[in-house]
Amino acid sequence: MEFLSERSQLNLKKEQPVLLQGFNQCISNLYHPENNPEGIINLGTAENLVNDDLIIPKLESLDKITPPETKYLPVNGIVKFREKIGEFLTNKAKSDVAITSSEITITNGGSAAFCVLAYLTGDHGDYFMTLRPYYQMINVYMGNYMGLKPVFCDELTVETLLKEYKKATQQGKKITSIVLVNPHNPTGEIFNKDKVLDILNFAKERYLHVIIDEVLFFKCLW
């Protein structure tokens, strides 16, 4: 281990979040009614298991990989793919302004997205604000990997944000972003359009970035 970087060694010494510990145990001994009836049933990960009959045929019907797609491609994602994502979001989110491919970057999952956004929006030792209780892996991606630290709020209101923001800045903490998961993980609370706009305006007045994880976006009823 001494051949690894100091930051890698430091992260390896940290205790893994309970959520990640449980997930790793499940993966290594996953329950199966016939092959592994004594295995572990994973109740800690939100996965949609009821729509495989819709998703699998659709995936199987997609265009196959062509030779040009095996070469070097734009680092922010295949243009055609980003265009389709933009059309989908414009229609489904009922955006007043078309979302274009130039405004979209593709990452290898949400974990990578958090790491990239943390890298872009804060320096090592900076702080981000988020609601408590919170999705533990946020602090792994933004904290353990990128060196940012959390400032917690017990409720997501402008008054609470202002109170915690003032308290933190008076202590010399540099806050660079607000992280919101909507619907909230783990409580399931849905933040409606007005509340999200309040947060965006609060951040705009203080030159803060806002990172919103909307993995369950289309289940939000605004």
Short mmCIF file of C-alpha atoms in Angstrom, two decimals:
data_model
loop_
_atom_site.label_atom_id
_atom_site.label_comp_id
_atom_site.label_asym_id
_atom_site.label_seq_id
_atom_site.Cartn_x
_atom_site.Cartn_y
_atom_site.Cartn_z
CA MET A 1 0.00 0.00 0.00
CA GLU A 2 2.97 2.32 0.53
CA PHE A 3 3.41 2.49 -3.25
CA LEU A 4 0.06 4.24 -3.64
CA SER A 5 -0.46 7.99 -3.50
CA GLU A 6 -0.96 9.58 -0.09
CA ARG A 7 -4.58 10.46 -0.87
CA SER A 8 -5.28 6.85 -1.90
CA GLN A 9 -3.77 5.55 1.32
CA LEU A 10 -5.81 8.05 3.33
CA ASN A 11 -9.05 6.96 1.66
CA LEU A 12 -8.28 3.27 2.16
CA LYS A 13 -7.87 3.88 5.88
CA LYS A 14 -11.31 5.51 6.16
CA GLU A 15 -14.26 3.36 7.15
CA GLN A 16 -16.62 2.71 4.27
CA PRO A 17 -20.18 4.09 4.58
CA VAL A 18 -22.67 1.56 5.89
CA LEU A 19 -24.55 1.73 2.59
CA LEU A 20 -21.44 0.72 0.62
CA GLN A 21 -20.51 -2.00 3.11
CA GLY A 22 -23.96 -3.54 2.78
CA PHE A 23 -23.94 -3.29 -1.00
CA ASN A 24 -20.57 -5.06 -1.25
CA GLN A 25 -21.80 -7.85 1.01
CA CYS A 26 -24.92 -8.29 -1.13
CA ILE A 27 -23.01 -8.39 -4.40
CA SER A 28 -20.59 -11.00 -3.08
CA ASN A 29 -23.43 -13.24 -1.81
CA LEU A 30 -26.52 -12.32 -3.79
CA TYR A 31 -29.73 -14.20 -3.12
CA HIS A 32 -31.14 -16.51 -5.80
CA PRO A 33 -34.17 -18.75 -5.13
CA GLU A 34 -32.46 -21.78 -6.69
CA ASN A 35 -28.72 -21.16 -6.96
CA ASN A 36 -28.20 -19.33 -3.66
CA PRO A 37 -31.28 -19.50 -1.39
CA GLU A 38 -29.16 -18.60 1.67
CA GLY A 39 -27.84 -15.44 0.01
CA ILE A 40 -28.52 -11.81 0.91
CA ILE A 41 -31.53 -9.88 -0.37
CA ASN A 42 -30.56 -6.29 -1.11
CA LEU A 43 -33.08 -3.87 0.43
CA GLY A 44 -30.70 -0.89 0.43
CA THR A 45 -30.55 -0.06 -3.27
CA ALA A 46 -33.39 1.57 -5.19
CA GLU A 47 -33.78 -0.32 -8.46
CA ASN A 48 -36.78 -0.61 -10.74
CA LEU A 49 -37.22 -4.34 -11.21
CA VAL A 50 -40.72 -4.35 -12.71
CA ASN A 51 -40.09 -2.94 -16.19
CA ASP A 52 -37.57 -5.38 -17.67
CA ASP A 53 -40.25 -6.56 -20.13
CA LEU A 54 -40.24 -3.01 -21.57
CA ILE A 55 -36.56 -2.08 -21.31
CA ILE A 56 -34.84 -5.27 -22.52
CA PRO A 57 -36.62 -5.49 -25.91
CA LYS A 58 -35.94 -1.78 -26.46
CA LEU A 59 -32.23 -2.19 -25.73
CA GLU A 60 -32.04 -5.22 -28.00
CA SER A 61 -33.64 -3.23 -30.84
CA LEU A 62 -31.10 -0.39 -30.74
CA ASP A 63 -28.59 0.14 -33.54
CA LYS A 64 -25.48 -1.97 -33.30
CA ILE A 65 -22.02 -0.49 -32.79
CA THR A 66 -20.43 0.65 -36.06
CA PRO A 67 -16.69 0.97 -36.85
CA PRO A 68 -16.55 4.78 -36.37
CA GLU A 69 -17.88 4.35 -32.82
CA THR A 70 -14.90 2.19 -31.89
CA LYS A 71 -12.52 5.12 -32.52
CA TYR A 72 -11.80 8.24 -30.46
CA LEU A 73 -15.01 10.20 -29.89
CA PRO A 74 -15.91 13.57 -28.29
CA VAL A 75 -14.93 13.48 -24.62
CA ASN A 76 -18.32 14.88 -23.60
CA GLY A 77 -20.24 12.10 -25.38
CA ILE A 78 -21.35 11.05 -28.86
CA VAL A 79 -23.07 14.01 -30.54
CA LYS A 80 -26.08 12.03 -31.78
CA PHE A 81 -26.58 10.59 -28.30
CA ARG A 82 -26.43 14.05 -26.70
CA GLU A 83 -28.89 15.39 -29.27
CA LYS A 84 -31.38 12.63 -28.42
CA ILE A 85 -30.93 13.30 -24.69
CA GLY A 86 -31.59 17.00 -25.33
CA GLU A 87 -34.77 16.26 -27.28
CA PHE A 88 -35.97 13.87 -24.60
CA LEU A 89 -35.35 16.32 -21.76
CA THR A 90 -36.87 19.23 -23.67
CA ASN A 91 -40.08 17.28 -24.26
CA LYS A 92 -40.40 15.44 -20.96
CA ALA A 93 -39.36 18.39 -18.78
CA LYS A 94 -41.59 20.71 -20.85
CA SER A 95 -38.75 23.18 -21.18
CA ASP A 96 -39.59 26.59 -22.63
CA VAL A 97 -36.15 26.61 -24.27
CA ALA A 98 -34.76 23.69 -26.27
CA ILE A 99 -31.93 21.83 -24.53
CA THR A 100 -29.12 21.37 -27.04
CA SER A 101 -26.27 18.87 -27.27
CA SER A 102 -23.76 21.63 -26.43
CA GLU A 103 -25.34 21.89 -22.96
CA ILE A 104 -25.05 18.17 -22.22
CA THR A 105 -22.09 16.10 -21.06
CA ILE A 106 -22.31 12.32 -20.71
CA THR A 107 -20.56 10.59 -17.79
CA ASN A 108 -20.21 6.95 -16.87
CA GLY A 109 -23.01 7.06 -14.30
CA GLY A 110 -23.97 9.36 -11.46
CA SER A 111 -20.88 8.55 -9.40
CA ALA A 112 -18.58 9.88 -12.10
CA ALA A 113 -20.83 12.93 -12.53
CA PHE A 114 -20.51 13.83 -8.85
CA CYS A 115 -16.72 13.50 -9.01
CA VAL A 116 -16.48 15.68 -12.13
CA LEU A 117 -18.80 18.35 -10.71
CA ALA A 118 -16.96 18.40 -7.39
CA TYR A 119 -13.68 18.83 -9.27
CA LEU A 120 -15.10 21.71 -11.31
CA THR A 121 -16.96 23.59 -8.57
CA GLY A 122 -14.60 23.50 -5.59
CA ASP A 123 -11.00 23.17 -4.50
CA HIS A 124 -9.62 20.79 -1.89
CA GLY A 125 -10.84 22.00 1.52
CA ASP A 126 -13.86 23.92 0.21
CA TYR A 127 -17.38 23.17 1.44
CA PHE A 128 -20.74 22.25 -0.07
CA MET A 129 -24.17 22.57 1.57
CA THR A 130 -26.62 19.68 1.61
CA LEU A 131 -29.70 18.46 3.44
CA ARG A 132 -29.49 16.04 6.36
CA PRO A 133 -30.15 13.07 6.44
CA TYR A 134 -28.35 12.60 3.17
CA TYR A 135 -27.24 10.00 0.64
CA GLN A 136 -23.94 8.82 2.13
CA MET A 137 -22.17 8.30 -1.18
CA ILE A 138 -22.26 12.03 -1.90
CA ASN A 139 -19.63 12.54 0.78
CA VAL A 140 -17.57 9.69 -0.67
CA TYR A 141 -17.51 11.18 -4.18
CA MET A 142 -17.22 14.84 -3.22
CA GLY A 143 -15.42 14.39 0.10
CA ASN A 144 -13.15 11.35 0.11
CA TYR A 145 -12.27 11.57 -3.57
CA MET A 146 -12.26 15.33 -4.21
CA GLY A 147 -11.53 16.80 -0.78
CA LEU A 148 -14.70 18.87 -0.30
CA LYS A 149 -16.48 18.95 3.07
CA PRO A 150 -20.22 19.10 3.88
CA VAL A 151 -22.17 21.78 5.70
CA PHE A 152 -25.47 20.24 6.75
CA CYS A 153 -28.95 21.77 6.86
CA ASP A 154 -31.76 20.07 8.77
CA GLU A 155 -34.41 21.45 6.42
CA LEU A 156 -34.29 22.89 2.94
CA THR A 157 -35.60 26.42 3.31
CA VAL A 158 -34.02 29.75 2.44
CA GLU A 159 -34.05 30.66 6.13
CA THR A 160 -32.14 27.52 7.13
CA LEU A 161 -29.73 27.85 4.22
CA LEU A 162 -29.00 31.45 5.18
CA LYS A 163 -28.49 30.55 8.84
CA GLU A 164 -26.04 27.73 8.08
CA TYR A 165 -24.33 29.74 5.34
CA LYS A 166 -23.66 32.67 7.68
CA LYS A 167 -22.51 30.35 10.45
CA ALA A 168 -20.08 28.53 8.16
CA THR A 169 -18.64 31.64 6.50
CA GLN A 170 -18.12 33.29 9.88
CA GLN A 171 -16.01 30.25 10.79
CA GLY A 172 -13.89 30.87 7.69
CA LYS A 173 -15.38 28.05 5.62
CA LYS A 174 -15.53 28.69 1.88
CA ILE A 175 -18.81 27.32 0.50
CA THR A 176 -18.86 26.83 -3.26
CA SER A 177 -22.00 24.80 -3.94
CA ILE A 178 -25.36 23.43 -2.80
CA VAL A 179 -26.10 19.76 -3.44
CA LEU A 180 -29.73 18.70 -3.73
CA VAL A 181 -31.21 15.25 -4.41
CA ASN A 182 -34.77 15.43 -5.73
CA PRO A 183 -36.71 13.39 -4.73
CA HIS A 184 -34.64 13.44 -1.59
CA ASN A 185 -32.64 10.38 -0.65
CA PRO A 186 -33.36 8.84 1.86
CA THR A 187 -36.60 10.55 2.98
CA GLY A 188 -38.36 10.62 -0.41
CA GLU A 189 -39.41 14.25 0.02
CA ILE A 190 -40.19 15.95 -3.29
CA PHE A 191 -39.09 19.57 -3.69
CA ASN A 192 -41.54 21.38 -5.92
CA LYS A 193 -40.74 23.98 -8.54
CA ASP A 194 -41.12 26.96 -6.19
CA LYS A 195 -38.76 25.49 -3.61
CA VAL A 196 -36.15 24.65 -6.24
CA LEU A 197 -36.38 28.20 -7.64
CA ASP A 198 -35.92 29.60 -4.12
CA ILE A 199 -32.71 27.58 -3.77
CA LEU A 200 -31.47 28.66 -7.20
CA ASN A 201 -32.09 32.33 -6.38
CA PHE A 202 -30.37 31.95 -3.01
CA ALA A 203 -27.34 30.45 -4.73
CA LYS A 204 -27.30 33.02 -7.52
CA GLU A 205 -27.15 35.89 -5.01
CA ARG A 206 -24.05 34.30 -3.42
CA TYR A 207 -22.35 33.01 -6.59
CA LEU A 208 -22.80 29.38 -5.55
CA HIS A 209 -23.12 26.41 -7.86
CA VAL A 210 -26.19 24.17 -7.52
CA ILE A 211 -25.80 20.45 -8.18
CA ILE A 212 -29.13 18.60 -8.42
CA ASP A 213 -29.29 14.82 -8.60
CA GLU A 214 -32.60 14.04 -10.32
CA VAL A 215 -32.15 10.32 -10.87
CA LEU A 216 -35.88 9.89 -10.17
CA PHE A 217 -36.80 13.16 -11.90
CA PHE A 218 -39.78 11.88 -13.87
CA LYS A 219 -41.46 10.65 -10.72
CA CYS A 220 -41.61 14.24 -9.43
CA LEU A 221 -45.10 15.72 -9.75
CA TRP A 222 -44.57 19.44 -10.22
#
